[in-house]
């Protein structure tokens, strides 16, 4: 088998790990393509800086990359029809080249785009949470800092873990964040931040909160921020409702409230349940009040609305695939797969991770999905060396070949390049007593001697 | 406007801040790593991972641990020393239990299921462990995080010693997690 994996996030590495440990030594190779020059997808460009332990999974990814049958091609944007670059430095690679060089292809491209709220047009003061995440992780697509210097009151729309990550970044003292993998420019902006209150609005109630226990506990434990108490009657389950263990523990936490008494800290935050945005204009956010008693109940507007003064609205209502990506299903917002096989595609075309499951699930879910997809691929292995699209010849792929576009192209970064960057970032960080200081693309080029 | 709201609420609350267990000390494990790029694609790299390198006891002298799959079939019976954690033991003997966060209580990939007897003899899991168990797949009443359970003689039961069951969601994970030789 000669497998190309498009996308080099956690899913790609877990699939590669399982495949390479199962495949007999000479039976195949795995080539991973990512349009980012760094591997690991959201583990590097999503996971919050104050969650360094979550990033320990990259040690396993490094082990996978040491396998001589594994190759990483960073900074390569795989596109379907129109030559596309996600970032100006990208090398575009048509999917047709993948098809002629590989016997199997796996799409592990994640869900790279934010979903928008229909009532909240984007503006300087209304941005998706992904912009904030891209800013504090210094993603190549980052659009600079959010306007925190002038934002006293911030409203997050949505209460999933990404919203809570953003809230925590805004509420945590820069002195605490400084030692982590937070770019120094980000710390500078956070030091000038005017944020006093972060409101986390969601249209459902506490029993349908999207965050997990760990994330809400982290907010509750913040030493310099306190939570507005939640009305007790919102924390009572509907009669007969089945409350699972995790929900029960979350409700207990919400009932206890933050460690710091509300109002005793310089910064405050609130979980504003049963609120759905209607409009945001001139610093005024109008929210419709809703009811939704138990998980099975639909969200119903009560007819009431309220308006709050807020300086910055950050929407965190999910992610989706790129509509121009191959096999995109508009109904799902990502590709449709069945046991890992992409529906509507030819044989030996697979999808895994957020690209296939949708933008849900932490690393453990991504990992288990990846292992299951790897099993599917292994089961389909007999057809191993026939290219996905033949150009004639003897009808088999050459395990050693790479698409012609990439041969001798110094814009492509391999895993050794990444480890050099990684080491440079870590030692730069060490100098100033932090986990790492990220390099910019320009600095990467200088480090690797590629211009 | 906001401030006034805060004050009035603050005065009505008399809750005493709760004590929580201290946060795990942050250990930048990666700072200790070295990645030596030797000749092209033939490099070596050593990771002093926190869960690597436990000692196997002399056969017959250790505490017996029996790993089972979700259906109860024995995967492997091994021996470990007092104080080793189950995740490290699994790794030492190539039983495929994942430890994505390397024992930092940040992933739940090391979820295991114990026998009731064993579970009851352990100290209760802390808040942080329970928070991760909340996200574990196939959670049971006797679930724990493998990285947090330390082997000790008084946890063993009969001839199988400490019985460690891997949850059903990881059923498909194969047992001998080592890479093919190369
Ligand atoms: C903000 C945020 C924070 C998170 N925090 C945590 C956390 O603390 N703990 C936790 O367990 N989980 C966390 N998660 C979830 C976790 O990140 C996911 O489970 C996991 O990363 C999904 O992996 P993936 O490989 O499917 O997708 P991704 O990690 O998104 O990887 C997809 C990769 O594909 C590449 N790609 C896309 N299109 C192309 C193309 N056309 N050509 C080439 N490459 C392409 C992208 O550049 C990217 O690198 C977080 C998620 C987000 C969004
Ligand atoms: S290894 Fe991550 S919680 Fe045990």
XYZ file of C-alpha atoms and ligand atoms in Angstrom:
690
model
C 0.000 0.000 0.000
C 1.123 3.487 -0.736
C -1.005 5.835 1.308
C -1.191 9.604 1.018
C -2.734 11.349 4.012
C -3.986 14.842 3.256
C -3.747 16.815 6.496
C -1.198 16.212 9.225
C -3.130 16.645 12.469
C -3.692 14.194 15.295
C -5.904 11.987 13.172
C -3.265 11.564 10.452
C -0.608 10.602 12.976
C -2.807 8.134 14.840
C -3.840 6.449 11.579
C -0.209 6.332 10.434
C 0.843 4.934 13.783
C -1.627 2.079 13.648
C -0.962 1.294 9.975
C 2.804 1.272 10.276
C 2.734 -0.934 13.330
C 0.491 -3.405 11.566
C 1.961 -3.439 8.071
C 4.809 -5.825 7.361
C 8.030 -3.916 6.905
C 8.150 -3.788 3.105
C 4.403 -3.634 2.540
C 3.850 0.068 2.326
C 4.631 3.685 2.953
C 2.670 6.584 4.429
C 3.154 10.138 3.146
C 1.509 12.969 5.068
C 0.788 16.328 3.412
C -0.089 19.490 5.288
C -0.511 23.020 4.037
C 0.949 24.276 7.276
C 4.707 24.150 7.524
C 4.375 22.576 10.957
C 2.732 19.208 11.598
C 0.118 18.261 14.264
C -2.786 20.474 13.161
C -4.944 21.659 16.052
C -2.622 20.149 18.621
C -0.228 22.963 17.726
C -2.694 25.522 16.403
C -5.749 24.893 18.568
C -5.006 23.450 21.993
C -4.805 26.291 24.489
C -1.320 27.311 25.659
C -2.143 26.592 29.302
C -2.908 22.969 28.381
C 0.668 21.875 27.660
C -0.051 18.332 28.884
C -2.505 17.804 26.029
C 0.351 18.401 23.603
C 2.317 15.474 25.046
C 0.702 13.341 22.344
C 3.205 14.886 19.923
C 5.895 12.665 21.450
C 4.073 9.700 19.990
C 3.738 11.542 16.674
C 7.507 12.084 16.691
C 7.977 8.345 17.170
C 5.707 7.652 14.197
C 7.717 10.082 12.086
C 10.921 8.212 12.824
C 9.653 5.204 10.903
C 11.573 5.152 7.593
C 8.314 4.338 5.800
C 6.828 7.667 6.958
C 7.377 10.999 5.223
C 5.983 14.439 5.988
C 5.493 17.104 3.323
C 4.791 20.398 5.052
C 3.664 23.603 3.348
C 1.880 21.700 0.566
C -1.737 22.591 -0.096
C -3.600 19.741 -1.755
C -6.407 21.100 -3.924
C -9.028 19.651 -6.180
C -9.389 21.746 -9.330
C -8.272 25.324 -9.127
C -4.623 25.656 -8.017
C -5.061 27.004 -4.531
C -2.772 28.293 -1.876
C -4.113 28.557 1.631
C -1.113 30.687 2.539
C 1.076 32.638 0.165
C 4.096 30.435 0.785
C 2.152 27.238 -0.023
C 3.079 24.870 -2.773
C -0.153 23.838 -4.474
C -0.489 20.145 -5.303
C -3.404 18.934 -7.404
C -5.285 15.932 -6.094
C -4.770 14.318 -9.510
C -1.057 14.034 -8.713
C -1.915 12.271 -5.481
C -4.201 9.906 -7.378
C -1.517 8.873 -9.842
C 1.191 8.387 -7.229
C -0.733 6.592 -4.513
C -2.814 3.468 -4.144
C -4.772 4.827 -1.179
C -5.632 8.310 0.021
C -6.944 9.410 3.404
C -8.446 12.841 3.970
C -7.676 14.006 7.509
C -8.111 17.673 6.738
C -10.129 18.540 9.832
C -12.817 21.228 9.867
C -10.687 24.302 9.278
C -13.355 27.000 8.909
C -15.523 28.663 11.558
C -19.305 28.517 11.411
C -20.949 31.922 11.516
C -24.106 33.025 13.245
C -26.703 34.236 10.722
C -27.697 37.195 12.937
C -24.158 38.366 13.572
C -22.317 39.716 10.535
C -18.557 39.798 10.932
C -16.916 43.099 11.739
C -13.963 44.426 13.675
C -15.942 43.957 16.854
C -17.614 40.678 15.893
C -15.141 37.914 15.135
C -15.082 34.122 15.220
C -13.307 32.412 18.134
C -11.028 30.784 15.590
C -9.489 34.204 14.877
C -8.603 34.521 18.539
C -7.202 30.973 18.599
C -5.207 31.647 15.432
C -3.860 34.795 17.022
C -2.664 33.201 20.260
C -1.213 30.176 18.450
C 0.333 32.311 15.724
C -1.317 30.258 12.971
C -0.090 31.317 9.517
C -3.635 32.515 8.741
C -3.861 34.692 11.842
C -5.310 38.134 11.316
C -3.596 39.894 14.174
C -4.796 40.634 17.677
C -8.460 41.111 18.563
C -9.236 44.660 19.785
C -8.712 43.898 23.480
C -7.290 47.292 24.427
C -10.717 48.840 23.985
C -12.905 45.900 24.990
C -14.120 46.120 28.571
C -17.022 43.773 28.060
C -16.668 40.730 25.803
C -19.492 38.380 24.842
C -18.810 34.861 23.658
C -21.591 33.215 21.707
C -21.542 29.471 22.355
C -20.283 27.600 25.409
C -18.187 24.746 24.062
C -14.615 24.145 25.170
C -13.257 26.502 22.515
C -15.344 29.350 23.945
C -14.072 28.488 27.415
C -10.474 28.398 26.151
C -10.913 31.919 24.803
C -12.564 33.073 28.027
C -9.712 31.622 30.074
C -7.105 33.315 27.898
C -8.854 36.655 28.421
C -9.367 36.182 32.166
C -6.014 34.683 33.152
C -3.226 36.968 34.236
C -0.535 37.370 31.538
C 1.977 36.564 34.281
C 0.528 33.083 34.538
C 0.390 32.619 30.766
C 3.898 33.900 30.187
C 5.633 30.605 30.933
C 3.613 28.684 28.383
C 3.754 28.514 24.612
C 2.211 31.975 24.177
C 3.922 34.224 21.618
C 5.450 37.282 23.313
C 3.424 39.589 21.056
C 0.284 37.942 22.410
C 1.421 38.503 25.991
C 2.064 42.161 25.107
C -1.496 42.577 23.871
C -2.932 40.723 26.860
C -1.036 43.071 29.163
C -2.804 46.001 27.551
C -6.177 44.250 27.614
C -9.071 46.257 29.017
C -11.282 43.193 29.513
C -13.266 43.307 32.758
C -16.129 40.973 32.073
C -16.582 37.966 29.795
C -20.136 36.838 29.199
C -20.562 33.341 27.765
C -23.992 33.177 26.154
C -25.724 30.027 24.954
C -29.240 29.398 23.790
C -29.718 26.286 25.896
C -29.510 25.754 29.634
C -26.951 24.322 32.059
C -28.075 20.736 31.402
C -27.168 21.153 27.733
C -23.933 23.045 28.270
C -21.356 22.049 25.671
C -18.249 22.447 27.822
C -16.640 19.568 29.693
C -16.040 19.307 33.428
C -12.330 20.021 33.312
C -12.775 23.214 31.309
C -15.462 24.687 33.531
C -13.485 23.748 36.645
C -10.491 25.636 35.276
C -12.557 28.802 34.911
C -14.090 28.326 38.335
C -10.662 28.022 39.910
C -9.159 31.138 38.337
C -7.549 33.195 41.101
C -8.239 36.591 39.518
C -11.719 36.153 38.122
C -15.099 35.332 39.582
C -18.348 33.994 38.195
C -21.781 35.505 38.447
C -23.934 33.017 40.380
C -26.382 31.034 38.287
C -30.071 31.177 39.277
C -30.765 28.078 41.350
C -33.931 27.194 39.476
C -31.864 26.725 36.296
C -29.869 24.023 38.053
C -32.806 21.797 38.905
C -33.313 18.953 36.451
C -36.651 18.537 34.761
C -38.804 15.911 36.510
C -37.842 12.464 35.272
C -34.837 13.741 33.320
C -31.886 11.368 33.238
C -28.739 13.162 34.284
C -25.524 11.379 33.448
C -22.484 11.429 35.673
C -20.620 14.160 33.795
C -23.679 16.431 33.670
C -24.323 15.885 37.353
C -20.771 16.841 38.237
C -20.958 19.933 36.023
C -24.188 21.040 37.659
C -22.599 20.588 41.106
C -19.716 22.797 40.045
C -22.049 25.456 38.675
C -24.030 25.415 41.898
C -20.903 25.933 43.996
C -19.778 28.746 41.747
C -16.322 30.205 41.384
C -13.670 29.919 44.078
C -13.484 33.709 44.218
C -16.631 35.469 45.327
C -18.368 37.279 42.488
C -17.245 40.862 42.347
C -14.229 40.326 44.637
C -11.883 40.168 41.637
C -10.808 42.639 38.987
C -12.297 40.434 36.266
C -15.624 38.697 36.219
C -17.420 36.263 33.980
C -20.896 34.890 33.569
C -22.569 31.903 31.967
C -25.587 33.456 30.339
C -27.824 30.545 29.560
C -31.033 30.728 27.509
C -29.814 33.630 25.369
C -29.748 33.640 21.574
C -28.312 36.589 19.616
C -30.666 38.637 17.466
C -28.478 41.546 16.414
C -25.304 43.416 17.228
C -25.048 47.040 16.247
C -23.206 50.017 17.664
C -21.972 48.087 20.671
C -25.462 46.883 21.527
C -26.061 43.142 21.504
C -29.672 42.082 21.509
C -30.398 38.630 22.821
C -33.624 36.686 22.594
C -34.562 34.787 25.731
C -35.251 31.119 25.251
C -36.406 28.108 27.185
C -35.281 24.537 26.830
C -35.990 22.454 29.868
C -34.279 19.143 29.192
C -31.960 17.786 26.526
C -34.813 16.445 24.455
C -36.681 19.735 24.450
C -36.295 22.130 21.560
C -35.115 25.670 22.122
C -38.125 27.974 22.184
C -37.964 31.772 22.242
C -40.003 33.234 25.082
C -40.676 36.413 23.127
C -38.619 38.508 25.524
C -35.358 40.143 24.530
C -32.670 42.045 26.358
C -29.892 44.311 25.133
C -26.406 44.422 26.602
C -23.571 46.850 25.964
C -20.645 44.826 24.768
C -17.446 45.899 23.062
C -16.465 42.654 21.392
C -18.547 39.683 20.279
C -16.717 36.415 19.698
C -18.728 33.661 18.051
C -17.851 30.106 18.958
C -20.566 28.012 17.422
C -18.538 25.367 15.662
C -16.440 24.627 12.627
C -16.906 23.164 9.185
C -14.951 21.737 6.309
C -13.814 23.798 3.356
C -16.684 23.768 0.810
C -14.145 23.681 -2.050
C -12.524 20.536 -0.655
C -13.091 17.205 -2.401
C -16.187 15.183 -1.465
C -17.537 18.026 0.685
C -21.108 17.338 1.684
C -22.894 20.673 2.210
C -25.560 19.001 4.301
C -23.000 17.787 6.826
C -20.472 20.581 6.484
C -17.746 17.979 5.947
C -17.244 14.765 3.993
C -19.533 11.787 4.464
C -17.886 8.515 5.374
C -19.027 5.010 6.160
C -16.641 2.998 8.329
C -13.934 5.353 7.170
C -14.657 5.036 3.438
C -15.607 8.285 1.712
C -19.102 8.043 0.251
C -19.319 8.927 -3.410
C -15.609 8.362 -3.942
C -13.749 5.584 -5.700
C -12.355 2.660 -3.721
C -9.454 3.169 -1.333
C -10.413 6.757 -0.521
C -10.885 7.349 3.200
C -11.691 10.078 5.686
C -10.856 10.341 9.383
C -10.811 12.746 12.302
C -12.758 15.964 12.277
C -12.889 15.854 8.456
C -15.105 12.780 8.728
C -16.677 13.025 12.205
C -17.356 16.726 12.126
C -15.829 19.246 14.517
C -16.523 17.291 17.674
C -14.387 15.310 20.003
C -11.220 15.670 21.968
C -8.020 13.779 21.295
C -9.295 10.491 22.713
C -12.231 10.489 20.280
C -10.007 11.461 17.368
C -7.602 8.693 18.314
C -10.232 5.979 18.553
C -11.739 7.015 15.246
C -8.279 6.968 13.671
C -7.612 3.441 14.878
C -10.937 2.247 13.528
C -10.250 3.846 10.128
C -6.790 2.286 10.100
C -8.421 -1.110 10.592
C -10.684 -0.445 7.608
C -7.712 0.529 5.457
C -5.802 -2.561 6.545
C -8.773 -4.696 5.626
C -8.799 -3.229 2.104
C -5.109 -3.751 1.624
C -5.069 -6.477 -1.064
C -5.648 -3.965 -3.821
C -2.504 -2.434 -2.598
C -0.297 -1.121 -5.362
C -2.735 -0.063 -8.079
C -2.710 3.715 -8.382
C -6.004 5.449 -7.647
C -5.833 6.825 -11.191
C -3.627 5.062 -13.711
C -1.484 6.852 -16.237
C -0.774 3.620 -18.079
C 2.607 2.010 -17.447
C 2.718 -1.257 -15.579
C -0.245 -0.319 -13.450
C 1.524 -0.229 -10.101
C 2.738 2.643 -7.992
C 6.390 3.104 -7.166
C 6.709 3.142 -3.377
C 9.604 5.590 -3.550
C 8.160 8.176 -5.908
C 6.688 11.535 -4.939
C 4.606 13.849 -7.125
C 6.826 15.657 -9.655
C 5.754 19.081 -8.378
C 7.588 18.402 -5.137
C 10.816 16.876 -6.407
C 13.696 19.198 -5.535
C 11.260 21.848 -4.330
C 12.936 23.589 -1.385
C 9.613 25.059 -0.274
C 8.573 21.652 1.053
C 9.433 21.005 4.686
C 10.043 17.478 5.946
C 9.873 16.168 9.502
C 13.586 16.752 10.093
C 13.006 20.395 9.177
C 10.166 20.485 11.669
C 12.338 19.030 14.432
C 14.937 21.728 13.748
C 12.221 24.376 14.046
C 10.858 22.677 17.147
C 14.303 22.653 18.781
C 14.881 26.296 17.832
C 11.525 27.334 19.282
C 12.195 25.461 22.508
C 15.662 26.920 22.967
C 14.405 30.419 22.189
C 11.779 29.894 24.854
C 14.291 28.525 27.331
C 16.253 31.768 27.141
C 13.281 33.664 28.508
C 11.951 30.932 30.795
C 8.993 29.754 28.776
C 7.901 26.524 27.119
C 8.713 27.781 23.626
C 8.754 30.923 21.509
C 7.234 30.255 18.105
C 8.998 31.131 14.877
C 7.419 33.086 12.069
C 7.593 31.833 8.499
C 10.376 34.321 7.795
C 12.346 32.992 10.750
C 11.735 29.431 9.605
C 13.135 30.257 6.193
C 16.179 31.872 7.743
C 16.709 28.927 10.098
C 16.535 26.386 7.294
C 18.422 28.529 4.812
C 15.543 28.555 2.336
C 14.607 31.790 0.677
C -23.736 49.653 35.706
C -21.927 46.379 35.831
C -20.030 47.253 39.008
C -23.184 48.082 40.906
C -24.612 44.719 39.928
C -21.518 42.985 41.169
C -21.581 44.665 44.550
C -25.149 43.844 45.361
C -24.604 40.206 44.498
C -21.322 40.028 46.317
C -22.864 41.172 49.561
C -25.489 38.459 49.509
C -23.015 35.646 49.012
C -21.359 34.102 52.040
C -19.800 31.116 50.347
C -16.386 30.118 51.607
C -13.900 29.437 48.812
C -13.318 25.726 48.486
C -9.916 24.171 48.669
C -8.948 22.186 45.612
C -5.979 19.873 45.249
C -2.944 21.703 43.878
C -2.523 21.704 40.130
C -0.002 19.284 38.739
C 3.351 20.954 38.498
C 4.029 21.828 34.931
C 6.962 19.901 33.653
C 8.179 20.945 30.229
C 9.171 17.407 29.316
C 10.049 18.526 25.852
C 12.787 20.777 27.119
C 14.688 17.665 28.055
C 14.474 16.077 24.664
C 17.153 15.999 22.113
C 16.515 15.479 18.472
C 19.716 14.692 16.757
C 19.511 14.913 13.047
C 22.302 12.634 11.983
C 22.495 11.391 8.441
C 19.513 11.759 6.203
C 16.535 9.963 7.701
C 18.623 7.827 10.004
C 18.411 9.931 13.098
C 17.848 8.960 16.648
C 15.868 10.684 19.265
C 15.457 9.954 22.903
C 12.461 10.968 24.945
C 12.813 10.562 28.679
C 9.069 10.076 28.905
C 7.661 10.074 32.368
C 6.036 6.717 31.851
C 8.914 4.853 30.321
C 11.505 2.609 31.765
C 9.995 0.821 34.717
C 11.859 -2.284 35.854
C 10.424 -5.729 35.344
C 10.636 -7.764 38.539
C 12.419 -11.126 38.550
C 9.793 -13.645 37.420
C 7.909 -14.947 40.421
C 8.834 -12.025 42.676
C 6.491 -9.276 41.438
C 2.822 -8.469 41.816
C 0.744 -10.237 39.229
C -1.371 -8.171 36.850
C -3.735 -9.728 34.355
C -4.775 -7.553 31.431
C -8.074 -8.558 29.858
C -10.041 -7.313 26.892
C -13.573 -6.016 27.290
C -15.003 -9.495 26.856
C -12.877 -10.811 29.692
C -10.367 -12.787 27.623
C -6.865 -12.617 28.949
C -4.560 -10.452 26.860
C -1.480 -10.918 28.967
C -0.518 -11.795 32.517
C 2.527 -9.920 33.726
C 4.373 -8.971 36.880
C 5.142 -5.510 38.197
C 6.723 -3.853 41.181
C 4.972 -2.077 44.018
C 4.421 1.561 43.096
C 4.483 1.210 39.306
C 1.444 2.686 37.615
C -0.737 0.548 35.379
C -0.075 2.648 32.255
C 3.674 2.156 32.597
C 3.204 -1.553 33.233
C 1.060 -1.845 30.104
C 3.718 -0.060 28.063
C 6.511 -2.156 29.490
C 4.731 -5.320 28.369
C 3.398 -3.960 25.058
C -0.223 -4.080 26.115
C -1.869 -1.432 24.009
C -3.111 1.065 26.534
C -2.636 4.605 25.273
C -1.234 7.426 27.331
C -1.642 10.442 25.078
C -0.888 13.004 27.795
C 1.775 10.801 29.399
C 0.141 10.582 32.768
C -0.759 14.256 33.216
C -4.492 13.576 33.772
C -5.335 15.455 30.598
C -6.612 12.874 28.121
C -8.507 9.768 29.406
C -6.909 7.537 26.751
C -5.548 5.371 29.598
C -9.030 4.454 30.868
C -9.136 1.019 32.531
C -11.783 -0.986 34.331
C -10.963 -2.699 37.610
C -12.678 -5.412 39.596
C -14.979 -4.056 42.271
C -12.778 -5.421 45.068
C -9.711 -3.745 43.689
C -11.513 -0.511 42.952
C -12.857 -0.303 46.499
C -9.423 -0.773 48.021
C -8.017 2.204 46.130
C -8.149 5.745 47.340
C -10.964 7.659 45.681
C -10.031 9.366 42.431
C -9.422 13.119 42.751
C -11.476 15.797 41.030
C -9.034 16.063 38.153
C -9.137 12.315 37.505
C -12.921 12.287 37.700
C -13.073 15.199 35.252
C -11.158 13.122 32.723
C -13.201 9.999 33.453
C -16.260 12.096 32.578
C -14.959 12.045 29.014
C -13.891 8.403 28.897
C -15.653 6.052 26.516
C -17.507 3.120 28.037
C -17.270 4.468 31.572
C -18.207 2.008 34.348
C -18.580 2.249 38.134
C -15.106 0.773 38.532
C -13.324 2.845 35.898
C -10.016 4.556 36.631
C -7.227 6.229 34.724
C -4.432 3.697 34.270
C -1.787 6.364 34.779
C -3.134 7.133 38.263
C -3.436 3.614 39.647
C -0.328 2.425 41.439
C 0.361 -1.279 41.758
C 0.334 -2.598 45.288
C 0.143 -6.078 46.736
C -3.090 -5.458 48.611
C -4.932 -4.731 45.351
C -4.340 -8.263 44.063
C -7.058 -10.883 44.087
C -6.373 -14.610 43.838
C -4.355 -16.199 41.080
C -4.926 -13.454 38.508
C -3.560 -10.756 40.777
C -4.804 -7.320 39.794
C -7.238 -7.737 36.940
C -7.179 -4.786 34.514
C -9.852 -4.742 31.823
C -9.519 -2.508 28.758
C -12.834 -0.810 27.946
C -14.902 -1.908 24.987
C -14.303 1.243 22.987
C -10.671 0.261 22.736
C -11.548 -3.326 21.942
C -10.171 -3.050 18.461
C -6.867 -1.789 19.646
C -4.453 -4.551 19.007
C -2.409 -5.992 21.770
C 1.200 -5.925 20.780
C 1.581 -2.239 20.170
C 5.165 -2.357 19.029
C 6.038 -1.349 15.514
C 7.035 -3.938 12.964
C 10.770 -4.440 13.106
C 12.715 -2.219 10.805
C -9.452 25.553 19.569
C -9.413 24.075 19.853
C -8.892 23.611 21.068
C -8.838 22.244 21.351
N -8.351 21.847 22.557
C -8.316 20.537 22.863
C -7.813 20.101 24.121
O -7.413 20.896 24.972
N -7.800 18.766 24.376
C -8.238 17.846 23.454
O -8.189 16.649 23.718
N -8.719 18.237 22.252
C -8.768 19.555 21.942
N -9.285 19.945 20.736
C -9.752 18.913 19.808
C -8.603 18.313 18.990
O -7.818 19.368 18.528
C -9.143 17.456 17.839
O -9.744 16.306 18.392
C -8.081 16.977 16.865
O -7.079 17.919 16.648
C -8.685 16.641 15.509
O -7.648 16.177 14.667
P -7.744 16.136 13.076
O -6.448 15.547 12.639
O -8.990 15.496 12.649
O -7.852 17.662 12.588
P -6.793 18.856 12.621
O -5.991 18.807 13.869
O -7.554 20.088 12.341
O -5.805 18.574 11.407
C -6.160 18.821 10.073
C -4.948 19.248 9.293
O -5.240 19.221 7.898
C -4.582 20.305 7.267
N -5.257 20.576 5.996
C -6.543 20.964 5.808
N -6.806 21.096 4.494
C -5.673 20.768 3.830
C -5.318 20.710 2.440
N -6.193 21.006 1.484
N -4.056 20.344 2.108
C -3.148 20.046 3.071
N -3.437 20.083 4.391
C -4.680 20.434 4.764
C -4.680 21.423 8.270
O -3.679 22.390 8.026
C -4.476 20.679 9.590
O -3.123 20.658 9.980
C -9.342 21.315 20.419
C -9.884 21.768 19.213
C -9.924 23.131 18.926
C -10.519 23.618 17.636
S -2.309 9.209 30.176
Fe -3.583 10.919 29.902
S -4.932 10.739 31.571
Fe -3.656 9.007 31.845
